[in-house]
């Protein structure tokens, strides 16, 4: 598939997802969910060597994206900082996306893929429980569970299509994307769920939010995040060298993520 064809297919799938999840009442009260084009690219790449038609590719990728969006939406539900109506609508919208996922896969009549993705859903939920509790775990355990939560839907999808060798690429690609996104949040003054969790992992006796920490402790957390970013980038560089026949679009996205997307975190490191 040429670069232009890949771009058109990704855009078409994204537009189709936008149309399917559109609900006038829901979006009067909650924000539209994020549709990650990079996940679409990774999912499509796992079917590069198959004989699946573009139409069927679009259907199964759309279904996998819908379940990812459902999981992400349910993950936004908290008991704090939001009114009851918004929390209820987040739950309902997540259920709505899940229903759309099952509807599409039922139309495709692919029970084995449903089973594969169900295993991914189980791993995501188990990992998110560990992340949410964040009780007495070290930084490596936290990051390993973050990787599983970010990537398990895509890796199970890849394995189903006979491309389990793509698992480390998917894991590092989505992990690096998440790390950089969390840094960007903090950079513009937003709260980062990950940075707040790192406070608990690295300084368990501190009952403070990230922005309340001293400049020295903030710097330690930023440096820790940067270490994981560097490790992930280095692994992806090696994957790029070894990867056989990646789609042109995936190759471009990997190089951009590794070489160009370099968030400089201008955190105010004064005392909290």
mmCIF file of N, CA and C in Angstrom, residues 29-156:
data_model
loop_
_atom_site.group_PDB
_atom_site.id
_atom_site.type_symbol
_atom_site.label_atom_id
_atom_site.label_comp_id
_atom_site.label_asym_id
_atom_site.label_seq_id
_atom_site.Cartn_x
_atom_site.Cartn_y
_atom_site.Cartn_z
ATOM 1 N N UNK A 29 -22.427 17.624 27.216
ATOM 2 C CA UNK A 29 -21.935 17.616 28.596
ATOM 3 C C UNK A 29 -20.514 17.069 28.752
ATOM 4 N N UNK A 30 -20.067 16.234 27.821
ATOM 5 C CA UNK A 30 -18.709 15.685 27.916
ATOM 6 C C UNK A 30 -17.972 15.935 26.607
ATOM 7 N N UNK A 31 -16.645 15.937 26.694
ATOM 8 C CA UNK A 31 -15.847 16.232 25.501
ATOM 9 C C UNK A 31 -15.777 15.024 24.572
ATOM 10 N N UNK A 32 -15.559 15.309 23.301
ATOM 11 C CA UNK A 32 -15.393 14.237 22.329
ATOM 12 C C UNK A 32 -14.169 13.400 22.685
ATOM 13 N N UNK A 33 -14.247 12.097 22.542
ATOM 14 C CA UNK A 33 -13.062 11.275 22.829
ATOM 15 C C UNK A 33 -11.974 11.482 21.787
ATOM 16 N N UNK A 34 -10.751 11.275 22.225
ATOM 17 C CA UNK A 34 -9.594 11.394 21.343
ATOM 18 C C UNK A 34 -9.490 10.141 20.477
ATOM 19 N N UNK A 35 -9.321 10.323 19.177
ATOM 20 C CA UNK A 35 -9.131 9.206 18.253
ATOM 21 C C UNK A 35 -7.671 9.216 17.823
ATOM 22 N N UNK A 36 -6.931 8.252 18.280
ATOM 23 C CA UNK A 36 -5.474 8.210 18.095
ATOM 24 C C UNK A 36 -5.117 7.635 16.718
ATOM 25 N N UNK A 37 -4.674 8.483 15.824
ATOM 26 C CA UNK A 37 -4.306 8.029 14.480
ATOM 27 C C UNK A 37 -3.131 7.055 14.514
ATOM 28 N N UNK A 38 -2.240 7.222 15.467
ATOM 29 C CA UNK A 38 -1.095 6.308 15.558
ATOM 30 C C UNK A 38 -1.551 4.880 15.854
ATOM 31 N N UNK A 39 -2.570 4.725 16.676
ATOM 32 C CA UNK A 39 -3.100 3.380 16.943
ATOM 33 C C UNK A 39 -3.704 2.792 15.670
ATOM 34 N N UNK A 40 -4.396 3.619 14.904
ATOM 35 C CA UNK A 40 -4.969 3.150 13.645
ATOM 36 C C UNK A 40 -3.846 2.652 12.728
ATOM 37 N N UNK A 41 -2.756 3.397 12.656
ATOM 38 C CA UNK A 41 -1.617 3.016 11.809
ATOM 39 C C UNK A 41 -1.018 1.688 12.277
ATOM 40 N N UNK A 42 -0.848 1.528 13.584
ATOM 41 C CA UNK A 42 -0.286 0.290 14.125
ATOM 42 C C UNK A 42 -1.201 -0.901 13.839
ATOM 43 N N UNK A 43 -2.488 -0.707 14.001
ATOM 44 C CA UNK A 43 -3.445 -1.777 13.738
ATOM 45 C C UNK A 43 -3.424 -2.182 12.263
ATOM 46 N N UNK A 44 -3.418 -1.190 11.389
ATOM 47 C CA UNK A 44 -3.370 -1.478 9.952
ATOM 48 C C UNK A 44 -2.078 -2.199 9.572
ATOM 49 N N UNK A 45 -0.971 -1.785 10.187
ATOM 50 C CA UNK A 45 0.314 -2.392 9.855
ATOM 51 C C UNK A 45 0.341 -3.887 10.179
ATOM 52 N N UNK A 46 -0.424 -4.292 11.192
ATOM 53 C CA UNK A 46 -0.435 -5.704 11.578
ATOM 54 C C UNK A 46 -1.106 -6.578 10.530
ATOM 55 N N UNK A 47 -1.833 -5.958 9.589
ATOM 56 C CA UNK A 47 -2.517 -6.727 8.534
ATOM 57 C C UNK A 47 -1.852 -6.561 7.174
ATOM 58 N N UNK A 48 -0.635 -6.032 7.180
ATOM 59 C CA UNK A 48 0.072 -5.740 5.928
ATOM 60 C C UNK A 48 0.203 -6.971 5.026
ATOM 61 N N UNK A 49 0.459 -8.122 5.637
ATOM 62 C CA UNK A 49 0.728 -9.324 4.841
ATOM 63 C C UNK A 49 -0.499 -10.213 4.665
ATOM 64 N N UNK A 50 -1.652 -9.720 5.073
ATOM 65 C CA UNK A 50 -2.862 -10.537 4.969
ATOM 66 C C UNK A 50 -3.573 -10.281 3.643
ATOM 67 N N UNK A 51 -4.553 -11.093 3.352
ATOM 68 C CA UNK A 51 -5.341 -10.935 2.128
ATOM 69 C C UNK A 51 -6.682 -10.259 2.401
ATOM 70 N N UNK A 52 -6.757 -9.575 3.515
ATOM 71 C CA UNK A 52 -8.010 -8.926 3.906
ATOM 72 C C UNK A 52 -8.267 -7.717 3.011
ATOM 73 N N UNK A 53 -9.503 -7.547 2.619
ATOM 74 C CA UNK A 53 -9.867 -6.393 1.799
ATOM 75 C C UNK A 53 -9.791 -5.115 2.632
ATOM 76 N N UNK A 54 -9.658 -3.978 1.963
ATOM 77 C CA UNK A 54 -9.601 -2.699 2.670
ATOM 78 C C UNK A 54 -10.868 -2.464 3.479
ATOM 79 N N UNK A 55 -11.991 -2.912 2.947
ATOM 80 C CA UNK A 55 -13.266 -2.727 3.635
ATOM 81 C C UNK A 55 -13.290 -3.495 4.958
ATOM 82 N N UNK A 56 -12.824 -4.755 4.922
ATOM 83 C CA UNK A 56 -12.787 -5.554 6.150
ATOM 84 C C UNK A 56 -11.703 -5.046 7.102
ATOM 85 N N UNK A 57 -10.580 -4.577 6.548
ATOM 86 C CA UNK A 57 -9.550 -3.949 7.387
ATOM 87 C C UNK A 57 -10.157 -2.791 8.180
ATOM 88 N N UNK A 58 -10.882 -1.946 7.477
ATOM 89 C CA UNK A 58 -11.483 -0.764 8.105
ATOM 90 C C UNK A 58 -12.443 -1.179 9.220
ATOM 91 N N UNK A 59 -13.210 -2.254 8.991
ATOM 92 C CA UNK A 59 -14.182 -2.690 9.999
ATOM 93 C C UNK A 59 -13.500 -3.189 11.269
ATOM 94 N N UNK A 60 -12.490 -4.052 11.115
ATOM 95 C CA UNK A 60 -11.866 -4.624 12.319
ATOM 96 C C UNK A 60 -11.020 -3.577 13.056
ATOM 97 N N UNK A 61 -10.394 -2.681 12.305
ATOM 98 C CA UNK A 61 -9.641 -1.605 12.961
ATOM 99 C C UNK A 61 -10.597 -0.668 13.703
ATOM 100 N N UNK A 62 -11.709 -0.354 13.085
ATOM 101 C CA UNK A 62 -12.710 0.495 13.740
ATOM 102 C C UNK A 62 -13.199 -0.150 15.028
ATOM 103 N N UNK A 63 -13.439 -1.448 15.000
ATOM 104 C CA UNK A 63 -13.918 -2.134 16.204
ATOM 105 C C UNK A 63 -12.878 -2.077 17.317
ATOM 106 N N UNK A 64 -11.608 -2.319 16.977
ATOM 107 C CA UNK A 64 -10.541 -2.272 17.991
ATOM 108 C C UNK A 64 -10.393 -0.861 18.549
ATOM 109 N N UNK A 65 -10.522 0.139 17.694
ATOM 110 C CA UNK A 65 -10.430 1.526 18.159
ATOM 111 C C UNK A 65 -11.595 1.883 19.078
ATOM 112 N N UNK A 66 -12.776 1.372 18.772
ATOM 113 C CA UNK A 66 -13.943 1.666 19.607
ATOM 114 C C UNK A 66 -13.788 1.086 21.007
ATOM 115 N N UNK A 67 -13.242 -0.134 21.113
ATOM 116 C CA UNK A 67 -13.070 -0.692 22.450
ATOM 117 C C UNK A 67 -11.976 0.060 23.204
ATOM 118 N N UNK A 68 -10.942 0.543 22.487
ATOM 119 C CA UNK A 68 -9.915 1.351 23.135
ATOM 120 C C UNK A 68 -10.515 2.661 23.650
ATOM 121 N N UNK A 69 -11.350 3.287 22.833
ATOM 122 C CA UNK A 69 -11.998 4.537 23.233
ATOM 123 C C UNK A 69 -12.922 4.293 24.433
ATOM 124 N N UNK A 70 -13.623 3.156 24.430
ATOM 125 C CA UNK A 70 -14.495 2.816 25.558
ATOM 126 C C UNK A 70 -13.686 2.678 26.851
ATOM 127 N N UNK A 71 -12.558 1.971 26.783
ATOM 128 C CA UNK A 71 -11.700 1.794 27.958
ATOM 129 C C UNK A 71 -11.145 3.127 28.439
ATOM 130 N N UNK A 72 -10.717 3.963 27.492
ATOM 131 C CA UNK A 72 -10.180 5.280 27.858
ATOM 132 C C UNK A 72 -11.247 6.141 28.503
ATOM 133 N N UNK A 73 -12.473 6.046 27.995
ATOM 134 C CA UNK A 73 -13.574 6.852 28.536
ATOM 135 C C UNK A 73 -13.925 6.407 29.946
ATOM 136 N N UNK A 74 -14.026 5.114 30.164
ATOM 137 C CA UNK A 74 -14.297 4.611 31.511
ATOM 138 C C UNK A 74 -13.179 5.004 32.475
ATOM 139 N N UNK A 75 -11.945 5.095 31.940
ATOM 140 C CA UNK A 75 -10.812 5.483 32.785
ATOM 141 C C UNK A 75 -10.855 6.920 33.254
ATOM 142 N N UNK A 76 -11.688 7.727 32.618
ATOM 143 C CA UNK A 76 -11.809 9.136 33.014
ATOM 144 C C UNK A 76 -12.766 9.338 34.177
ATOM 145 N N UNK A 77 -13.519 8.296 34.519
ATOM 146 C CA UNK A 77 -14.513 8.414 35.583
ATOM 147 C C UNK A 77 -13.802 8.421 36.930
ATOM 148 N N UNK A 78 -14.029 9.460 37.692
ATOM 149 C CA UNK A 78 -13.457 9.565 39.037
ATOM 150 C C UNK A 78 -14.549 9.929 40.022
ATOM 151 N N UNK A 79 -14.237 9.816 41.285
ATOM 152 C CA UNK A 79 -15.191 10.212 42.332
ATOM 153 C C UNK A 79 -14.954 11.632 42.798
ATOM 154 N N UNK A 80 -14.007 12.304 42.180
ATOM 155 C CA UNK A 80 -13.639 13.631 42.649
ATOM 156 C C UNK A 80 -13.588 14.613 41.491
ATOM 157 N N UNK A 81 -13.928 15.833 41.756
ATOM 158 C CA UNK A 81 -13.713 16.924 40.809
ATOM 159 C C UNK A 81 -14.710 17.013 39.677
ATOM 160 N N UNK A 82 -15.713 16.116 39.631
ATOM 161 C CA UNK A 82 -16.694 16.171 38.562
ATOM 162 C C UNK A 82 -18.076 15.953 39.164
ATOM 163 N N UNK A 83 -19.087 16.562 38.550
ATOM 164 C CA UNK A 83 -20.427 16.377 39.086
ATOM 165 C C UNK A 83 -20.946 14.988 38.722
ATOM 166 N N UNK A 84 -21.977 14.592 39.439
ATOM 167 C CA UNK A 84 -22.521 13.244 39.279
ATOM 168 C C UNK A 84 -23.007 12.993 37.860
ATOM 169 N N UNK A 85 -23.651 13.986 37.257
ATOM 170 C CA UNK A 85 -24.202 13.813 35.908
ATOM 171 C C UNK A 85 -23.089 13.526 34.909
ATOM 172 N N UNK A 86 -21.969 14.253 35.005
ATOM 173 C CA UNK A 86 -20.867 14.031 34.076
ATOM 174 C C UNK A 86 -20.280 12.642 34.255
ATOM 175 N N UNK A 87 -20.128 12.194 35.502
ATOM 176 C CA UNK A 87 -19.599 10.853 35.748
ATOM 177 C C UNK A 87 -20.519 9.791 35.161
ATOM 178 N N UNK A 88 -21.815 9.973 35.353
ATOM 179 C CA UNK A 88 -22.770 9.012 34.815
ATOM 180 C C UNK A 88 -22.719 8.969 33.288
ATOM 181 N N UNK A 89 -22.577 10.147 32.673
ATOM 182 C CA UNK A 89 -22.529 10.204 31.213
ATOM 183 C C UNK A 89 -21.237 9.606 30.670
ATOM 184 N N UNK A 90 -20.143 9.751 31.407
ATOM 185 C CA UNK A 90 -18.893 9.107 30.991
ATOM 186 C C UNK A 90 -19.041 7.593 30.989
ATOM 187 N N UNK A 91 -19.671 7.057 32.028
ATOM 188 C CA UNK A 91 -19.908 5.615 32.098
ATOM 189 C C UNK A 91 -20.805 5.172 30.945
ATOM 190 N N UNK A 92 -21.891 5.911 30.734
ATOM 191 C CA UNK A 92 -22.824 5.559 29.668
ATOM 192 C C UNK A 92 -22.177 5.648 28.284
ATOM 193 N N UNK A 93 -21.355 6.680 28.085
ATOM 194 C CA UNK A 93 -20.714 6.817 26.775
ATOM 195 C C UNK A 93 -19.723 5.683 26.536
ATOM 196 N N UNK A 94 -18.975 5.282 27.587
ATOM 197 C CA UNK A 94 -18.074 4.147 27.458
ATOM 198 C C UNK A 94 -18.824 2.880 27.097
ATOM 199 N N UNK A 95 -19.976 2.682 27.740
ATOM 200 C CA UNK A 95 -20.813 1.517 27.425
ATOM 201 C C UNK A 95 -21.343 1.596 25.993
ATOM 202 N N UNK A 96 -21.664 2.797 25.565
ATOM 203 C CA UNK A 96 -22.163 3.013 24.207
ATOM 204 C C UNK A 96 -21.110 2.627 23.168
ATOM 205 N N UNK A 97 -19.864 3.041 23.403
ATOM 206 C CA UNK A 97 -18.778 2.691 22.471
ATOM 207 C C UNK A 97 -18.526 1.184 22.469
ATOM 208 N N UNK A 98 -18.623 0.562 23.664
ATOM 209 C CA UNK A 98 -18.446 -0.896 23.742
ATOM 210 C C UNK A 98 -19.513 -1.606 22.915
ATOM 211 N N UNK A 99 -20.738 -1.101 22.991
ATOM 212 C CA UNK A 99 -21.818 -1.691 22.221
ATOM 213 C C UNK A 99 -21.568 -1.598 20.726
ATOM 214 N N UNK A 100 -21.034 -0.465 20.293
ATOM 215 C CA UNK A 100 -20.708 -0.298 18.871
ATOM 216 C C UNK A 100 -19.620 -1.279 18.447
ATOM 217 N N UNK A 101 -18.654 -1.505 19.331
ATOM 218 C CA UNK A 101 -17.570 -2.456 19.057
ATOM 219 C C UNK A 101 -18.127 -3.855 18.815
ATOM 220 N N UNK A 102 -18.986 -4.314 19.719
ATOM 221 C CA UNK A 102 -19.547 -5.657 19.571
ATOM 222 C C UNK A 102 -20.436 -5.757 18.336
ATOM 223 N N UNK A 103 -21.140 -4.699 18.027
ATOM 224 C CA UNK A 103 -22.021 -4.694 16.855
ATOM 225 C C UNK A 103 -21.218 -4.897 15.566
ATOM 226 N N UNK A 104 -20.109 -4.173 15.436
ATOM 227 C CA UNK A 104 -19.294 -4.282 14.223
ATOM 228 C C UNK A 104 -18.680 -5.663 14.098
ATOM 229 N N UNK A 105 -18.124 -6.190 15.212
ATOM 230 C CA UNK A 105 -17.496 -7.511 15.134
ATOM 231 C C UNK A 105 -18.524 -8.612 14.888
ATOM 232 N N UNK A 106 -19.748 -8.397 15.379
ATOM 233 C CA UNK A 106 -20.803 -9.373 15.093
ATOM 234 C C UNK A 106 -21.130 -9.374 13.603
ATOM 235 N N UNK A 107 -21.086 -8.186 13.002
ATOM 236 C CA UNK A 107 -21.347 -8.091 11.559
ATOM 237 C C UNK A 107 -20.242 -8.790 10.759
ATOM 238 N N UNK A 108 -19.010 -8.661 11.241
ATOM 239 C CA UNK A 108 -17.875 -9.298 10.569
ATOM 240 C C UNK A 108 -17.886 -10.809 10.821
ATOM 241 N N UNK A 109 -18.558 -11.211 11.904
ATOM 242 C CA UNK A 109 -18.668 -12.622 12.289
ATOM 243 C C UNK A 109 -17.292 -13.218 12.572
ATOM 244 N N UNK A 110 -16.579 -12.554 13.498
ATOM 245 C CA UNK A 110 -15.223 -12.993 13.816
ATOM 246 C C UNK A 110 -15.105 -13.244 15.316
ATOM 247 N N UNK A 111 -15.564 -14.402 15.756
ATOM 248 C CA UNK A 111 -15.534 -14.754 17.174
ATOM 249 C C UNK A 111 -14.103 -14.860 17.709
ATOM 250 N N UNK A 112 -13.161 -15.472 16.961
ATOM 251 C CA UNK A 112 -11.785 -15.556 17.470
ATOM 252 C C UNK A 112 -11.159 -14.184 17.756
ATOM 253 N N UNK A 113 -11.452 -13.189 16.919
ATOM 254 C CA UNK A 113 -10.911 -11.847 17.172
ATOM 255 C C UNK A 113 -11.540 -11.248 18.425
ATOM 256 N N UNK A 114 -12.838 -11.490 18.627
ATOM 257 C CA UNK A 114 -13.493 -11.020 19.852
ATOM 258 C C UNK A 114 -12.798 -11.606 21.076
ATOM 259 N N UNK A 115 -12.458 -12.913 20.997
ATOM 260 C CA UNK A 115 -11.775 -13.564 22.123
ATOM 261 C C UNK A 115 -10.387 -12.957 22.356
ATOM 262 N N UNK A 116 -9.664 -12.677 21.269
ATOM 263 C CA UNK A 116 -8.327 -12.090 21.399
ATOM 264 C C UNK A 116 -8.397 -10.709 22.041
ATOM 265 N N UNK A 117 -9.348 -9.901 21.591
ATOM 266 C CA UNK A 117 -9.488 -8.557 22.136
ATOM 267 C C UNK A 117 -10.019 -8.594 23.571
ATOM 268 N N UNK A 118 -10.827 -9.607 23.890
ATOM 269 C CA UNK A 118 -11.314 -9.757 25.265
ATOM 270 C C UNK A 118 -10.152 -9.983 26.225
ATOM 271 N N UNK A 119 -9.147 -10.747 25.770
ATOM 272 C CA UNK A 119 -7.947 -10.945 26.591
ATOM 273 C C UNK A 119 -7.206 -9.627 26.769
ATOM 274 N N UNK A 120 -7.158 -8.822 25.706
ATOM 275 C CA UNK A 120 -6.539 -7.499 25.809
ATOM 276 C C UNK A 120 -7.284 -6.601 26.775
ATOM 277 N N UNK A 121 -8.611 -6.639 26.732
ATOM 278 C CA UNK A 121 -9.435 -5.834 27.648
ATOM 279 C C UNK A 121 -9.144 -6.226 29.088
ATOM 280 N N UNK A 122 -9.042 -7.535 29.338
ATOM 281 C CA UNK A 122 -8.758 -8.033 30.691
ATOM 282 C C UNK A 122 -7.418 -7.501 31.190
ATOM 283 N N UNK A 123 -6.395 -7.542 30.348
ATOM 284 C CA UNK A 123 -5.067 -7.069 30.753
ATOM 285 C C UNK A 123 -5.080 -5.568 31.011
ATOM 286 N N UNK A 124 -5.758 -4.818 30.142
ATOM 287 C CA UNK A 124 -5.853 -3.366 30.331
ATOM 288 C C UNK A 124 -6.504 -3.050 31.673
ATOM 289 N N UNK A 125 -7.623 -3.708 31.965
ATOM 290 C CA UNK A 125 -8.340 -3.417 33.210
ATOM 291 C C UNK A 125 -7.520 -3.805 34.442
ATOM 292 N N UNK A 126 -6.845 -4.948 34.377
ATOM 293 C CA UNK A 126 -6.004 -5.372 35.504
ATOM 294 C C UNK A 126 -4.868 -4.379 35.725
ATOM 295 N N UNK A 127 -4.266 -3.921 34.639
ATOM 296 C CA UNK A 127 -3.149 -2.972 34.744
ATOM 297 C C UNK A 127 -3.622 -1.628 35.279
ATOM 298 N N UNK A 128 -4.805 -1.199 34.845
ATOM 299 C CA UNK A 128 -5.330 0.089 35.312
ATOM 300 C C UNK A 128 -5.674 0.053 36.796
ATOM 301 N N UNK A 129 -6.070 -1.115 37.290
ATOM 302 C CA UNK A 129 -6.330 -1.246 38.726
ATOM 303 C C UNK A 129 -5.039 -1.023 39.511
ATOM 304 N N UNK A 130 -3.947 -1.621 39.038
ATOM 305 C CA UNK A 130 -2.646 -1.434 39.699
ATOM 306 C C UNK A 130 -2.246 0.043 39.659
ATOM 307 N N UNK A 131 -2.421 0.682 38.500
ATOM 308 C CA UNK A 131 -2.059 2.094 38.351
ATOM 309 C C UNK A 131 -2.915 2.979 39.249
ATOM 310 N N UNK A 132 -4.198 2.661 39.329
ATOM 311 C CA UNK A 132 -5.121 3.478 40.125
ATOM 312 C C UNK A 132 -4.819 3.368 41.610
ATOM 313 N N UNK A 133 -4.581 2.136 42.067
ATOM 314 C CA UNK A 133 -4.279 1.953 43.488
ATOM 315 C C UNK A 133 -2.926 2.541 43.839
ATOM 316 N N UNK A 134 -1.923 2.226 43.027
ATOM 317 C CA UNK A 134 -0.568 2.754 43.216
ATOM 318 C C UNK A 134 -0.130 2.647 44.670
ATOM 319 N N UNK A 135 -0.270 1.454 45.213
ATOM 320 C CA UNK A 135 0.039 1.244 46.633
ATOM 321 C C UNK A 135 1.321 0.432 46.780
ATOM 322 N N UNK A 136 2.370 1.081 47.240
ATOM 323 C CA UNK A 136 3.617 0.381 47.542
ATOM 324 C C UNK A 136 4.304 -0.235 46.347
ATOM 325 N N UNK A 137 4.106 0.327 45.151
ATOM 326 C CA UNK A 137 4.788 -0.223 43.972
ATOM 327 C C UNK A 137 5.953 0.678 43.586
ATOM 328 N N UNK A 138 6.979 0.055 43.002
ATOM 329 C CA UNK A 138 8.128 0.849 42.584
ATOM 330 C C UNK A 138 7.894 1.411 41.190
ATOM 331 N N UNK A 139 8.820 2.249 40.753
ATOM 332 C CA UNK A 139 8.648 2.963 39.497
ATOM 333 C C UNK A 139 8.605 2.001 38.310
ATOM 334 N N UNK A 140 9.425 0.945 38.324
ATOM 335 C CA UNK A 140 9.436 -0.005 37.211
ATOM 336 C C UNK A 140 8.105 -0.752 37.101
ATOM 337 N N UNK A 141 7.546 -1.137 38.238
ATOM 338 C CA UNK A 141 6.245 -1.811 38.231
ATOM 339 C C UNK A 141 5.170 -0.888 37.681
ATOM 340 N N UNK A 142 5.216 0.374 38.093
ATOM 341 C CA UNK A 142 4.241 1.339 37.583
ATOM 342 C C UNK A 142 4.356 1.454 36.064
ATOM 343 N N UNK A 143 5.577 1.607 35.566
ATOM 344 C CA UNK A 143 5.772 1.805 34.130
ATOM 345 C C UNK A 143 5.397 0.549 33.332
ATOM 346 N N UNK A 144 5.685 -0.625 33.856
ATOM 347 C CA UNK A 144 5.316 -1.857 33.160
ATOM 348 C C UNK A 144 3.800 -1.972 33.015
ATOM 349 N N UNK A 145 3.082 -1.595 34.068
ATOM 350 C CA UNK A 145 1.627 -1.629 34.000
ATOM 351 C C UNK A 145 1.084 -0.531 33.095
ATOM 352 N N UNK A 146 1.764 0.607 33.041
ATOM 353 C CA UNK A 146 1.369 1.668 32.115
ATOM 354 C C UNK A 146 1.520 1.190 30.668
ATOM 355 N N UNK A 147 2.609 0.502 30.385
ATOM 356 C CA UNK A 147 2.825 -0.050 29.037
ATOM 357 C C UNK A 147 1.704 -1.026 28.671
ATOM 358 N N UNK A 148 1.371 -1.929 29.595
ATOM 359 C CA UNK A 148 0.312 -2.908 29.312
ATOM 360 C C UNK A 148 -1.039 -2.230 29.104
ATOM 361 N N UNK A 149 -1.313 -1.217 29.923
ATOM 362 C CA UNK A 149 -2.589 -0.511 29.787
ATOM 363 C C UNK A 149 -2.683 0.218 28.454
ATOM 364 N N UNK A 150 -1.568 0.754 27.988
ATOM 365 C CA UNK A 150 -1.552 1.504 26.736
ATOM 366 C C UNK A 150 -1.605 0.609 25.500
ATOM 367 N N UNK A 151 -1.011 -0.564 25.591
ATOM 368 C CA UNK A 151 -0.733 -1.307 24.353
ATOM 369 C C UNK A 151 -1.458 -2.634 24.172
ATOM 370 N N UNK A 152 -2.114 -3.157 25.195
ATOM 371 C CA UNK A 152 -2.587 -4.549 25.126
ATOM 372 C C UNK A 152 -3.653 -4.793 24.062
ATOM 373 N N UNK A 153 -4.517 -3.818 23.804
ATOM 374 C CA UNK A 153 -5.513 -4.006 22.745
ATOM 375 C C UNK A 153 -4.804 -4.167 21.399
ATOM 376 N N UNK A 154 -3.837 -3.315 21.133
ATOM 377 C CA UNK A 154 -3.138 -3.366 19.849
ATOM 378 C C UNK A 154 -2.265 -4.622 19.751
ATOM 379 N N UNK A 155 -1.583 -4.990 20.821
ATOM 380 C CA UNK A 155 -0.699 -6.162 20.746
ATOM 381 C C UNK A 155 -1.499 -7.451 20.566
ATOM 382 N N UNK A 156 -2.654 -7.559 21.221
ATOM 383 C CA UNK A 156 -3.496 -8.741 21.031
ATOM 384 C C UNK A 156 -4.049 -8.785 19.610
#
